[in-house]
Coordinates of C-alpha atoms in Angstrom, one line a residue:
Chain A
M10 CA -22.4 -26.7 7.4
K11 CA -21.7 -22.8 8.5
R12 CA -24.1 -19.2 7.3
I13 CA -22.5 -16.0 7.2
G14 CA -25.3 -13.6 5.6
R15 CA -26.8 -16.0 2.0
H16 CA -23.2 -17.8 1.9
I17 CA -22.8 -21.4 3.1
F18 CA -19.8 -21.8 3.6
Q19 CA -18.4 -25.6 2.3
E20 CA -17.1 -27.6 4.8
A21 CA -12.9 -26.9 4.9
A22 CA -10.8 -29.6 4.6
L23 CA -8.3 -27.7 6.5
V24 CA -8.5 -25.0 8.7
A25 CA -5.6 -22.3 10.1
T26 CA -5.9 -19.0 11.8
T27 CA -3.5 -15.4 12.3
T28 CA -4.3 -12.7 14.4
I29 CA -3.5 -9.7 12.5
Q30 CA -3.8 -6.0 14.5
V31 CA -4.9 -2.8 12.8
R32 CA -2.5 -0.7 11.9
F33 CA -2.5 3.4 11.4
S34 CA -1.7 3.5 7.8
E35 CA -4.8 0.8 7.3
V36 CA -7.3 3.2 7.9
D37 CA -9.0 6.0 6.2
S38 CA -10.5 8.8 5.9
M39 CA -14.4 7.2 7.5
K40 CA -11.8 5.7 10.2
V41 CA -12.7 2.7 9.9
V42 CA -10.2 0.1 7.4
W43 CA -9.5 0.8 3.8
H44 CA -11.2 -2.0 1.6
G45 CA -9.0 -3.0 0.2
E46 CA -6.1 -3.8 2.7
Y47 CA -8.6 -6.9 3.2
V48 CA -7.0 -8.3 0.4
R49 CA -3.8 -7.7 2.4
Y50 CA -5.1 -9.9 5.1
F51 CA -6.5 -12.7 3.3
E52 CA -3.3 -12.5 2.4
D53 CA -1.7 -12.6 5.5
G54 CA -4.3 -15.6 6.1
R55 CA -3.4 -17.8 2.9
E56 CA 0.7 -17.5 4.3
A57 CA -0.5 -19.0 7.9
F58 CA -1.9 -21.6 6.7
G59 CA 1.4 -22.2 4.3
R60 CA 3.2 -22.3 8.1
S61 CA 1.0 -24.7 9.5
Y62 CA 0.4 -27.3 6.4
P63 CA 4.2 -26.7 5.0
G64 CA 4.2 -27.2 1.1
I65 CA 2.2 -24.6 -0.6
G66 CA 3.5 -21.2 0.2
Y67 CA 4.7 -19.1 -2.3
L68 CA 8.3 -20.7 -1.8
D69 CA 7.5 -23.6 -1.9
I70 CA 5.6 -23.5 -5.7
Y71 CA 8.8 -21.7 -6.9
E72 CA 10.7 -23.7 -5.7
A73 CA 8.6 -26.7 -7.9
G74 CA 8.9 -25.1 -11.0
Y75 CA 5.2 -23.3 -11.0
T76 CA 4.0 -19.6 -9.8
A77 CA 0.9 -19.9 -7.9
P78 CA -1.6 -17.0 -9.6
I79 CA -4.7 -15.5 -8.2
V80 CA -7.5 -15.4 -11.4
D81 CA -11.0 -15.3 -9.0
M82 CA -11.3 -13.4 -5.7
E83 CA -14.4 -13.0 -4.2
L84 CA -14.9 -9.3 -1.0
H85 CA -17.5 -9.0 1.3
Y86 CA -18.1 -6.3 3.9
L87 CA -19.9 -6.6 7.2
R88 CA -19.3 -4.6 9.3
P89 CA -16.2 -2.1 9.7
L90 CA -12.7 -2.4 12.0
S91 CA -11.1 0.8 13.6
L92 CA -8.2 1.1 14.6
N93 CA -6.2 -0.1 17.2
E94 CA -8.7 -3.3 17.0
Q95 CA -7.6 -7.3 16.0
A96 CA -9.0 -9.4 14.0
T97 CA -8.4 -12.8 13.6
V98 CA -8.7 -14.4 10.2
E99 CA -9.5 -18.0 9.4
V100 CA -8.1 -19.4 6.4
R101 CA -10.6 -22.8 5.0
Y102 CA -8.7 -25.2 2.1
L103 CA -11.1 -26.2 0.2
K104 CA -11.0 -29.9 -1.6
T105 CA -10.9 -29.7 -5.2
E106 CA -9.8 -32.5 -7.8
A107 CA -9.1 -29.7 -10.5
A108 CA -5.8 -28.0 -10.3
K109 CA -6.6 -25.3 -8.2
L110 CA -6.0 -24.1 -4.7
C111 CA -9.5 -22.7 -3.6
F112 CA -9.6 -20.7 0.2
E113 CA -12.2 -19.4 1.9
Y114 CA -11.4 -17.3 4.3
I115 CA -13.8 -15.2 7.6
V116 CA -12.6 -12.1 8.6
R117 CA -13.5 -11.1 12.6
R118 CA -13.8 -8.3 14.6
S119 CA -11.3 -10.2 18.1
S120 CA -12.8 -7.8 20.7
D121 CA -16.5 -9.8 19.8
G122 CA -16.2 -12.5 17.6
E123 CA -18.6 -10.0 15.0
V124 CA -17.5 -11.3 10.7
A125 CA -16.2 -8.1 9.3
A126 CA -15.7 -9.8 6.1
Y127 CA -15.6 -13.4 4.3
G128 CA -14.1 -14.3 1.0
S129 CA -12.7 -16.6 -1.9
T130 CA -10.2 -16.7 -4.1
T131 CA -9.1 -19.5 -6.6
Q132 CA -5.3 -19.5 -7.9
V133 CA -4.4 -21.9 -10.6
F134 CA -0.7 -23.1 -11.5
V135 CA 1.2 -22.3 -14.7
D136 CA 5.0 -23.3 -15.5
G137 CA 7.6 -22.3 -15.6
A138 CA 6.7 -22.0 -19.8
G139 CA 4.3 -19.2 -19.2
D140 CA 0.9 -22.6 -19.5
L141 CA -1.4 -23.0 -17.2
S142 CA -1.5 -26.4 -15.9
L143 CA -4.1 -28.0 -16.7
N144 CA -3.0 -31.4 -15.0
S145 CA -2.2 -30.8 -11.1
P146 CA 2.2 -30.4 -10.4
A147 CA 3.3 -33.1 -8.4
F148 CA 4.2 -31.6 -5.2
Y149 CA 0.1 -30.0 -4.7
E150 CA -0.5 -34.2 -5.4
N151 CA 1.9 -35.2 -2.8
W152 CA 0.9 -31.8 -0.2
K153 CA -3.0 -33.4 -0.4
Q154 CA -1.5 -36.9 0.0
K155 CA 0.0 -35.8 2.8
W156 CA -2.2 -33.4 4.6
L157 CA -5.5 -34.7 3.2
S158 CA -5.8 -38.4 3.5
E159 CA -7.4 -39.8 6.1
Chain B
M8 CA -24.2 -7.1 -25.1
K9 CA -20.4 -7.8 -23.9
R10 CA -19.4 -10.3 -22.8
I11 CA -15.4 -11.4 -21.2
G12 CA -14.6 -14.8 -20.1
R13 CA -18.3 -16.3 -18.8
H14 CA -19.3 -12.9 -18.2
I15 CA -21.8 -11.0 -20.0
F16 CA -21.7 -7.6 -18.5
Q17 CA -25.1 -5.7 -18.8
E18 CA -26.0 -3.1 -20.2
A19 CA -24.0 0.2 -18.3
A20 CA -26.2 3.0 -18.1
L21 CA -23.4 5.8 -18.2
V22 CA -19.1 4.5 -18.4
A23 CA -16.1 5.9 -17.8
T24 CA -11.9 5.5 -18.6
T25 CA -9.3 6.7 -17.2
T26 CA -5.5 5.2 -17.7
I27 CA -3.5 4.1 -15.6
Q28 CA 0.9 3.2 -15.0
V29 CA 2.0 0.8 -13.4
R30 CA 4.4 1.4 -10.8
F31 CA 7.4 -0.2 -9.9
S32 CA 6.5 0.0 -5.7
E33 CA 2.9 -2.6 -7.7
V34 CA 4.8 -4.8 -9.2
D35 CA 5.4 -8.4 -7.0
S36 CA 8.1 -10.1 -6.9
M37 CA 6.6 -12.5 -10.5
K38 CA 7.2 -9.1 -11.9
V39 CA 3.5 -8.2 -12.8
V40 CA 0.9 -6.0 -10.6
W41 CA 0.5 -7.6 -7.2
H42 CA -3.2 -8.6 -7.2
G43 CA -4.5 -6.4 -4.7
E44 CA -3.8 -3.3 -6.8
Y45 CA -6.2 -4.0 -9.4
V46 CA -9.0 -2.8 -6.2
R47 CA -6.8 0.6 -6.6
Y48 CA -7.5 0.6 -9.8
F49 CA -10.7 0.2 -9.7
E50 CA -10.9 2.9 -7.0
D51 CA -9.0 5.3 -9.8
G52 CA -11.4 4.1 -12.3
R53 CA -15.2 5.0 -10.0
E54 CA -13.0 8.1 -8.8
A55 CA -12.3 9.7 -12.5
F56 CA -16.2 8.2 -12.8
G57 CA -17.4 10.7 -10.4
R58 CA -15.1 13.3 -11.5
S59 CA -16.8 12.6 -15.2
Y60 CA -20.7 12.5 -13.5
P61 CA -20.3 14.8 -10.3
G62 CA -21.8 14.5 -7.7
I63 CA -21.6 11.1 -6.1
G64 CA -17.7 11.1 -5.6
Y65 CA -16.8 10.7 -2.4
L66 CA -16.4 14.4 -1.2
D67 CA -20.3 15.0 -3.0
I68 CA -21.7 11.9 -0.4
Y69 CA -19.5 13.1 2.5
E70 CA -20.9 16.1 2.2
A71 CA -24.9 14.8 1.5
G72 CA -24.7 13.4 5.7
Y73 CA -24.1 9.7 4.5
T74 CA -20.4 7.6 3.7
A75 CA -21.4 4.8 1.0
P76 CA -18.8 1.9 2.0
I77 CA -18.4 -0.7 -0.2
V78 CA -20.3 -4.6 0.5
D79 CA -19.1 -6.7 -2.2
M80 CA -16.5 -6.9 -4.4
E81 CA -15.6 -9.3 -7.1
L82 CA -12.4 -9.2 -8.7
H83 CA -11.8 -11.8 -12.1
Y84 CA -7.8 -11.7 -13.8
L85 CA -7.2 -12.5 -17.1
R86 CA -3.9 -11.3 -17.8
P87 CA -1.0 -9.5 -16.2
L88 CA 0.2 -6.0 -16.0
S89 CA 4.0 -5.6 -16.0
L90 CA 6.2 -2.7 -14.9
N91 CA 6.2 0.2 -17.4
E92 CA 2.5 -0.5 -19.3
Q93 CA 0.0 1.5 -19.1
A94 CA -3.6 0.1 -19.1
T95 CA -6.7 1.9 -19.8
V96 CA -10.3 1.3 -17.0
E97 CA -13.3 1.4 -18.4
V98 CA -15.7 1.9 -15.4
R99 CA -19.5 1.0 -16.5
Y100 CA -22.4 2.7 -13.7
L101 CA -25.4 -0.5 -13.4
K102 CA -28.9 1.2 -13.3
T103 CA -30.6 0.3 -9.9
E104 CA -33.8 0.7 -8.3
A105 CA -32.2 -0.2 -5.3
A106 CA -30.0 2.4 -2.3
K107 CA -26.8 1.0 -4.3
L108 CA -24.3 1.9 -6.1
C109 CA -23.3 -0.5 -8.6
F110 CA -19.9 -0.3 -10.5
E111 CA -18.8 -2.7 -13.6
Y112 CA -13.9 -2.7 -14.3
I113 CA -12.4 -4.0 -17.7
V114 CA -8.9 -3.4 -17.2
R115 CA -7.7 -3.4 -20.5
R116 CA -3.6 -2.9 -21.6
S117 CA -3.3 -0.4 -23.4
S118 CA 0.1 -2.0 -26.0
D119 CA -3.2 -3.9 -27.4
G120 CA -6.2 -3.5 -25.8
E121 CA -6.6 -7.2 -23.9
V122 CA -8.3 -7.4 -21.2
A123 CA -6.1 -7.9 -18.4
A124 CA -9.0 -8.1 -15.6
Y125 CA -12.3 -6.9 -14.9
G126 CA -14.4 -7.3 -11.9
S127 CA -18.0 -5.0 -10.0
T128 CA -18.7 -3.8 -6.7
T129 CA -22.1 -2.8 -4.7
Q130 CA -21.9 0.5 -2.8
V131 CA -24.6 0.9 0.4
F132 CA -25.5 4.1 1.7
V133 CA -25.2 5.1 5.3
D134 CA -26.5 7.5 7.0
G135 CA -25.2 10.2 10.3
A136 CA -25.9 7.8 12.6
G137 CA -24.0 4.4 10.9
D138 CA -27.5 3.5 10.4
L139 CA -27.9 2.0 6.1
S140 CA -30.3 3.3 4.4
L141 CA -33.0 0.7 2.7
N142 CA -34.5 4.2 0.9
S143 CA -32.5 5.6 -1.7
P144 CA -31.2 9.2 -0.5
A145 CA -32.0 12.3 -2.3
F146 CA -28.5 13.8 -4.1
Y147 CA -28.3 10.3 -4.9
E148 CA -31.1 10.4 -7.1
N149 CA -30.9 14.2 -8.2
W150 CA -27.8 12.4 -9.3
K151 CA -29.6 9.4 -11.3
Q152 CA -32.0 12.4 -12.9
K153 CA -29.2 14.4 -14.1
W154 CA -27.7 12.1 -15.8
L155 CA -30.2 9.0 -16.7
S156 CA -32.8 10.7 -17.7
E157 CA -33.4 10.6 -21.3
Chain C
M3 CA 20.7 28.9 -5.2
K4 CA 17.0 27.6 -4.2
R5 CA 15.0 27.3 -0.6
I6 CA 13.0 25.3 1.0
G7 CA 12.4 26.0 4.8
R8 CA 15.9 25.3 6.2
H9 CA 17.1 24.1 3.2
I10 CA 19.1 25.3 0.4
F11 CA 18.7 23.2 -2.9
Q12 CA 21.8 21.9 -4.6
E13 CA 22.1 23.2 -8.1
A14 CA 20.2 20.8 -10.4
A15 CA 22.4 18.9 -13.3
L16 CA 17.9 18.2 -14.9
V17 CA 15.3 18.3 -13.3
A18 CA 11.6 16.7 -14.1
T19 CA 7.8 17.3 -13.1
T20 CA 5.5 14.7 -13.0
T21 CA 1.1 15.2 -11.6
I22 CA 0.1 13.3 -9.3
Q23 CA -3.4 13.1 -7.6
V24 CA -4.6 11.9 -4.7
R25 CA -6.4 8.7 -4.6
F26 CA -8.8 7.7 -1.0
S27 CA -7.1 5.1 -0.2
E28 CA -3.4 7.3 0.5
V29 CA -5.2 9.6 2.5
D30 CA -5.8 8.7 6.1
S31 CA -7.8 9.1 10.0
M32 CA -6.8 12.6 9.8
K33 CA -8.3 13.2 6.7
V34 CA -4.3 14.1 4.6
V35 CA -2.7 11.8 2.9
W36 CA -0.3 9.6 4.9
H37 CA 3.6 10.6 5.6
G38 CA 4.1 7.1 4.3
E39 CA 2.1 8.0 0.5
Y40 CA 5.4 10.3 -0.5
V41 CA 7.5 7.9 -1.2
R42 CA 5.2 6.8 -3.6
Y43 CA 5.0 10.3 -5.0
F44 CA 9.2 10.9 -4.8
E45 CA 9.0 7.1 -7.1
D46 CA 6.5 8.8 -9.6
G47 CA 8.4 11.4 -9.9
R48 CA 11.6 9.3 -10.3
E49 CA 10.1 7.1 -13.1
A50 CA 8.9 9.9 -15.2
F51 CA 12.5 11.3 -15.2
G52 CA 13.5 8.2 -16.7
R53 CA 10.8 8.8 -18.7
S54 CA 12.1 12.7 -19.9
Y55 CA 15.4 11.6 -19.6
P56 CA 15.9 7.3 -20.5
G57 CA 18.8 5.4 -20.5
I58 CA 18.0 5.4 -16.3
G59 CA 15.0 3.9 -15.5
Y60 CA 14.5 0.9 -13.8
L61 CA 13.5 -1.7 -16.6
D62 CA 17.3 -0.1 -18.2
I63 CA 19.3 -0.6 -15.3
Y64 CA 17.9 -4.0 -15.1
E65 CA 19.3 -4.4 -18.5
A66 CA 22.0 -3.2 -18.3
G67 CA 23.1 -6.1 -15.2
Y68 CA 22.6 -4.2 -12.4
T69 CA 19.4 -3.1 -9.7
A70 CA 20.1 0.4 -7.6
P71 CA 18.4 0.1 -4.2
I72 CA 17.7 2.7 -2.5
V73 CA 20.2 3.5 0.5
D74 CA 19.3 6.7 1.8
M75 CA 16.1 9.0 1.9
E76 CA 14.7 11.9 3.8
L77 CA 11.1 13.5 3.4
H78 CA 9.9 17.0 5.1
Y79 CA 6.7 17.1 5.1
L80 CA 5.1 21.3 5.6
R81 CA 1.6 21.0 4.9
P82 CA -0.8 17.9 4.0
L83 CA -3.0 17.3 1.0
S84 CA -6.1 16.4 1.1
L85 CA -8.5 13.8 -1.2
N86 CA -8.9 15.8 -4.5
E87 CA -6.3 17.7 -4.3
Q88 CA -3.8 17.6 -7.3
A89 CA -0.2 18.1 -6.5
T90 CA 3.3 18.7 -8.6
V91 CA 6.6 16.0 -8.3
E92 CA 9.2 18.1 -9.2
V93 CA 12.6 15.9 -9.8
R94 CA 16.5 16.7 -9.5
Y95 CA 19.1 14.9 -11.2
L96 CA 22.4 16.7 -9.0
K97 CA 25.1 15.5 -10.1
T98 CA 28.3 14.0 -8.4
E99 CA 31.1 12.0 -9.9
A100 CA 31.0 8.5 -7.3
A101 CA 29.0 5.9 -8.8
K102 CA 25.5 7.3 -7.4
L103 CA 22.3 8.5 -8.5
C104 CA 21.4 11.5 -6.4
F105 CA 17.4 13.1 -6.5
E106 CA 16.1 15.7 -4.6
Y107 CA 12.5 15.7 -4.3
I108 CA 9.5 19.4 -4.2
V109 CA 6.4 18.4 -3.8
R110 CA 3.5 21.0 -4.4
R111 CA -0.1 21.5 -4.0
S112 CA -1.4 22.0 -7.8
S113 CA -4.4 24.9 -6.6
D114 CA -2.0 27.4 -5.0
G115 CA 2.2 26.2 -5.8
E116 CA 2.9 25.9 -2.0
V117 CA 5.7 22.9 -0.8
A118 CA 4.1 19.8 0.4
A119 CA 6.8 18.1 1.1
Y120 CA 10.1 17.8 -0.5
G121 CA 13.9 15.0 0.3
S122 CA 16.1 13.4 -1.6
T123 CA 17.3 9.2 -2.1
T124 CA 20.5 8.1 -2.4
Q125 CA 20.7 5.0 -4.9
V126 CA 23.7 2.8 -5.1
F127 CA 24.7 0.6 -8.3
V128 CA 24.5 -3.2 -7.1
D129 CA 26.3 -5.3 -10.4
G130 CA 24.6 -9.1 -10.7
A131 CA 26.9 -10.8 -8.4
G132 CA 25.1 -8.7 -5.3
D133 CA 28.2 -6.3 -5.0
L134 CA 28.3 -3.2 -5.0
S135 CA 30.3 -1.3 -7.8
L136 CA 32.6 0.9 -6.7
N137 CA 33.1 2.6 -10.8
S138 CA 29.8 3.8 -12.0
P139 CA 29.1 1.7 -14.4
A140 CA 29.3 2.2 -18.1
F141 CA 25.4 1.9 -19.5
Y142 CA 25.6 5.4 -16.4
E143 CA 29.0 7.1 -17.3
N144 CA 26.9 6.6 -21.2
W145 CA 24.0 8.3 -19.9
K146 CA 25.4 10.8 -18.4
Q147 CA 28.4 11.5 -21.3
K148 CA 24.4 12.0 -23.5
W149 CA 22.3 14.6 -21.3
L150 CA 25.0 15.6 -18.7
S151 CA 27.8 17.1 -21.1
E152 CA 26.8 20.8 -22.8
Chain D
M24 CA 26.8 4.6 22.2
K25 CA 25.5 2.8 19.9
R26 CA 27.2 3.2 16.2
I27 CA 25.6 1.8 13.4
G28 CA 27.6 2.7 10.3
R29 CA 28.2 6.5 10.6
H30 CA 25.6 6.7 12.8
I31 CA 25.7 7.5 16.2
F32 CA 22.8 6.7 18.1
Q33 CA 21.5 9.6 20.7
E34 CA 21.0 7.9 24.4
A35 CA 17.2 6.2 23.7
A36 CA 15.2 7.2 27.3
L37 CA 12.5 4.4 26.2
V38 CA 13.0 1.0 24.4
A39 CA 9.8 -0.9 22.5
T40 CA 10.5 -4.3 19.7
T41 CA 8.1 -5.9 17.8
T42 CA 8.2 -8.5 15.6
I43 CA 7.4 -8.0 12.0
Q44 CA 7.1 -11.0 9.0
V45 CA 8.2 -10.0 6.3
R46 CA 4.6 -10.4 2.9
F47 CA 4.7 -11.4 -0.7
S48 CA 2.2 -7.8 -1.4
E49 CA 5.9 -6.0 0.5
V50 CA 8.5 -7.9 -1.6
D51 CA 9.4 -6.0 -5.0
S52 CA 10.6 -7.3 -8.4
M53 CA 13.9 -7.2 -7.0
K54 CA 12.7 -9.9 -4.5
V55 CA 13.6 -7.8 -1.8
V56 CA 11.1 -6.0 0.1
W57 CA 10.4 -2.0 -0.6
H58 CA 12.3 0.3 0.3
G59 CA 9.0 2.2 1.4
E60 CA 7.1 -0.4 3.9
Y61 CA 10.1 0.4 6.2
V62 CA 7.9 4.3 6.8
R63 CA 5.2 1.7 8.4
Y64 CA 7.3 -1.0 10.2
F65 CA 8.8 2.5 11.8
E66 CA 4.6 2.8 12.5
D67 CA 4.7 -0.7 13.4
G68 CA 7.2 0.2 16.0
R69 CA 5.2 3.4 17.1
E70 CA 2.5 1.4 17.9
A71 CA 4.4 -1.1 19.9
F72 CA 6.3 1.8 21.6
G73 CA 2.9 2.9 22.5
R74 CA 1.1 -0.1 23.8
S75 CA 4.6 -0.6 26.1
Y76 CA 4.1 3.1 27.0
P77 CA 0.1 4.2 28.0
G78 CA -0.9 7.7 26.6
I79 CA 1.0 8.6 23.1
G80 CA -0.5 6.6 20.9
Y81 CA -3.0 8.0 17.9
L82 CA -5.3 7.7 20.1
D83 CA -4.6 9.3 23.0
I84 CA -3.6 12.2 20.8
Y85 CA -6.1 12.4 19.1
E86 CA -8.6 12.2 22.2
A87 CA -6.2 15.3 24.0
G88 CA -7.4 17.0 21.1
Y89 CA -4.4 17.3 19.1
T90 CA -2.7 15.4 15.9
A91 CA 0.9 15.2 15.2
P92 CA 1.7 14.7 11.9
I93 CA 5.7 13.7 11.7
V94 CA 7.3 15.7 9.6
D95 CA 10.7 15.3 9.2
M96 CA 11.4 11.1 8.4
E97 CA 15.1 9.0 7.1
L98 CA 15.7 6.0 6.4
H99 CA 19.0 4.1 5.3
Y100 CA 18.8 0.2 4.1
L101 CA 22.0 -1.5 4.6
R102 CA 20.8 -4.9 3.8
P103 CA 17.7 -6.0 1.9
L104 CA 15.1 -8.3 3.6
S105 CA 13.5 -12.0 1.9
L106 CA 10.5 -13.3 1.5
N107 CA 9.7 -15.3 4.5
E108 CA 11.5 -13.4 6.8
Q109 CA 11.0 -12.4 9.5
A110 CA 13.0 -8.7 11.4
T111 CA 12.0 -6.5 14.9
V112 CA 12.1 -2.8 14.9
E113 CA 13.7 -1.2 18.1
V114 CA 11.9 2.0 18.9
R115 CA 13.7 3.8 20.7
Y116 CA 12.5 7.5 22.6
L117 CA 15.1 10.5 22.9
K118 CA 14.4 13.0 25.6
T119 CA 13.9 16.0 24.3
E120 CA 12.9 19.4 25.7
A121 CA 10.4 20.3 22.9
A122 CA 6.9 19.7 21.7
K123 CA 8.1 17.3 20.1
L124 CA 8.2 13.4 19.3
C125 CA 11.6 12.0 18.6
F126 CA 12.2 8.3 18.2
E127 CA 15.1 6.7 16.1
Y128 CA 14.3 3.0 14.8
I129 CA 16.6 0.1 14.3
V130 CA 15.1 -3.3 12.0
R131 CA 17.0 -6.2 12.1
R132 CA 16.9 -9.5 10.3
S133 CA 15.8 -12.3 13.1
S134 CA 17.5 -14.8 11.2
D135 CA 21.2 -13.8 12.5
G136 CA 20.4 -9.9 13.9
E137 CA 21.7 -7.9 11.0
V138 CA 20.2 -4.5 10.0
A139 CA 18.6 -4.0 7.4
A140 CA 17.7 -0.8 8.3
Y141 CA 17.5 2.6 10.4
G142 CA 15.6 6.1 11.0
S143 CA 14.4 8.3 12.6
T144 CA 11.3 10.5 12.8
T145 CA 11.1 13.8 14.1
Q146 CA 6.7 14.8 14.9
V147 CA 5.2 18.0 16.7
F148 CA 2.3 18.9 17.6
V149 CA -1.0 20.9 15.8
D150 CA -3.8 21.9 18.3
G151 CA -7.4 21.4 17.4
A152 CA -7.5 24.8 15.3
G153 CA -5.1 23.8 12.8
D154 CA -2.1 25.6 14.7
L155 CA 1.5 24.3 15.5
S156 CA 1.8 23.8 19.0
L157 CA 4.6 25.8 20.7
N158 CA 4.3 24.2 24.0
S159 CA 4.3 20.4 24.8
P160 CA 0.4 20.2 25.4
A161 CA -0.3 19.1 29.0
F162 CA -0.9 15.2 28.0
Y163 CA 2.3 14.4 26.9
E164 CA 4.1 16.8 29.8
N165 CA 1.5 14.2 32.2
W166 CA 2.8 11.0 30.0
K167 CA 6.6 12.2 30.2
Q168 CA 6.6 12.5 33.7
K169 CA 5.3 9.5 34.1
W170 CA 7.6 7.0 32.2
L171 CA 11.0 9.6 32.5
S172 CA 10.9 10.9 35.5
E173 CA 13.5 8.5 37.9

């Protein structure tokens, strides 16, 4: 079990990490990374996750006839990131029976390993007609079977 | 009392609204506004709030010797916004005894008034030495007295 | 005839202006608007132009079966824009016989009218098969006839 | 001598390259990288250049008491980049006697080496009083001597 501040992280079924380099354009007038940029860091992490466990990247979902819009997102900021720093984004896939993609994220400064921010996203599946998919799409079930079964 | 989905909005002490025009660069390959752009819409709302109730804009806070970093942010997405659409951002300041700035946000499509997204942010005050301000800074107490007293 | 620095502006056939408000997220660690944000300001201007002279907005072009990618862009920076400032973007449509959209842009600080930046973009037309349109599309010729004829 | 389209590249004194991964958030509704994102790609290249030839990164310049704002930027687009693609950014430092930083950039699709875009930037030096530095700052001359002398 993992705890950051008041938050207790659930057991992740699958984990991927990626490293990001803070860009000049991401730093605000307070000389730290603007809080909105972490949405991109989370997305970088999610894309890295998709490369590690192929089958649920944006293009995979699209080719299966779906989109997977984010419906809920939380971000919690503990320490700032500055220009020239690197950070690692840990992406944690949470097991769920629902037709959802649930991820948690932990962004750590590479220099000292301290947590800069953490958060979560929930995605649902929308079919080609624009309707919410209440049942888990076949491609997602296949992906689960491939990566989550022991 | 106001309810959107499962969320019950608290009574807001002060409210401001601003209108935003969806930009081409904000729309993603699914032809809807990318979820990260709402962080900017919230900030647009917060800046409009600062203009309506002067004294707690970024520059005011900075001149008082503080910064007010966001420590928590939540975003919930109900309906997409598309190219050429306009939206109104309602910003709701929540009364608090703590040394914090707490806002809730409701983003509505201008065309039909439907809620596209809602969320919240919490900001703390950090002084010039980089320390968290546990007591409410004088400038913030003055602002409260000016705008919140009956 | 108009001159800014070394640049002599061509006679514009049609002109539109729009006002932008500098956002916190657009300001970099030097406390001025990051140079890349002017690409968005130019685009804001172009969208305002499309609303003033309907028929060549992104959606119009798309519905006519084309896209109009930018192939050349120039930006020249004279003075910075700071947080809380407003600026006006003047967009100047340049007459051309070619199958192109040519615009010039002048961004002025609202406070004193001084030029912050200027530049230009050139767009071509690409048809549904992905091929460059060497001849001017019918919808563009119609638009020209409507707005450019005396 | 190097030629791309009508453009003849000058002999570069120093060259660095970096690889970028197209992000979902960078792709527009035409399903290609939005033209404004290349400003960031150029900056990624410039930061990589600063790491390869230390002494003229943003922080180096800042610590020497200067800033180096971009005063001119050109971008030329030849082929689109799509989601999931990688690109290499080649940054070419051009020798100059002036108190300027002049770079050229070539962005190539990693898959086939084709040029997606190219361009240039010019930066000047501004001192702590906000004045344009007509003479080349000492730290820049030292950097030149270190990296450009044979």
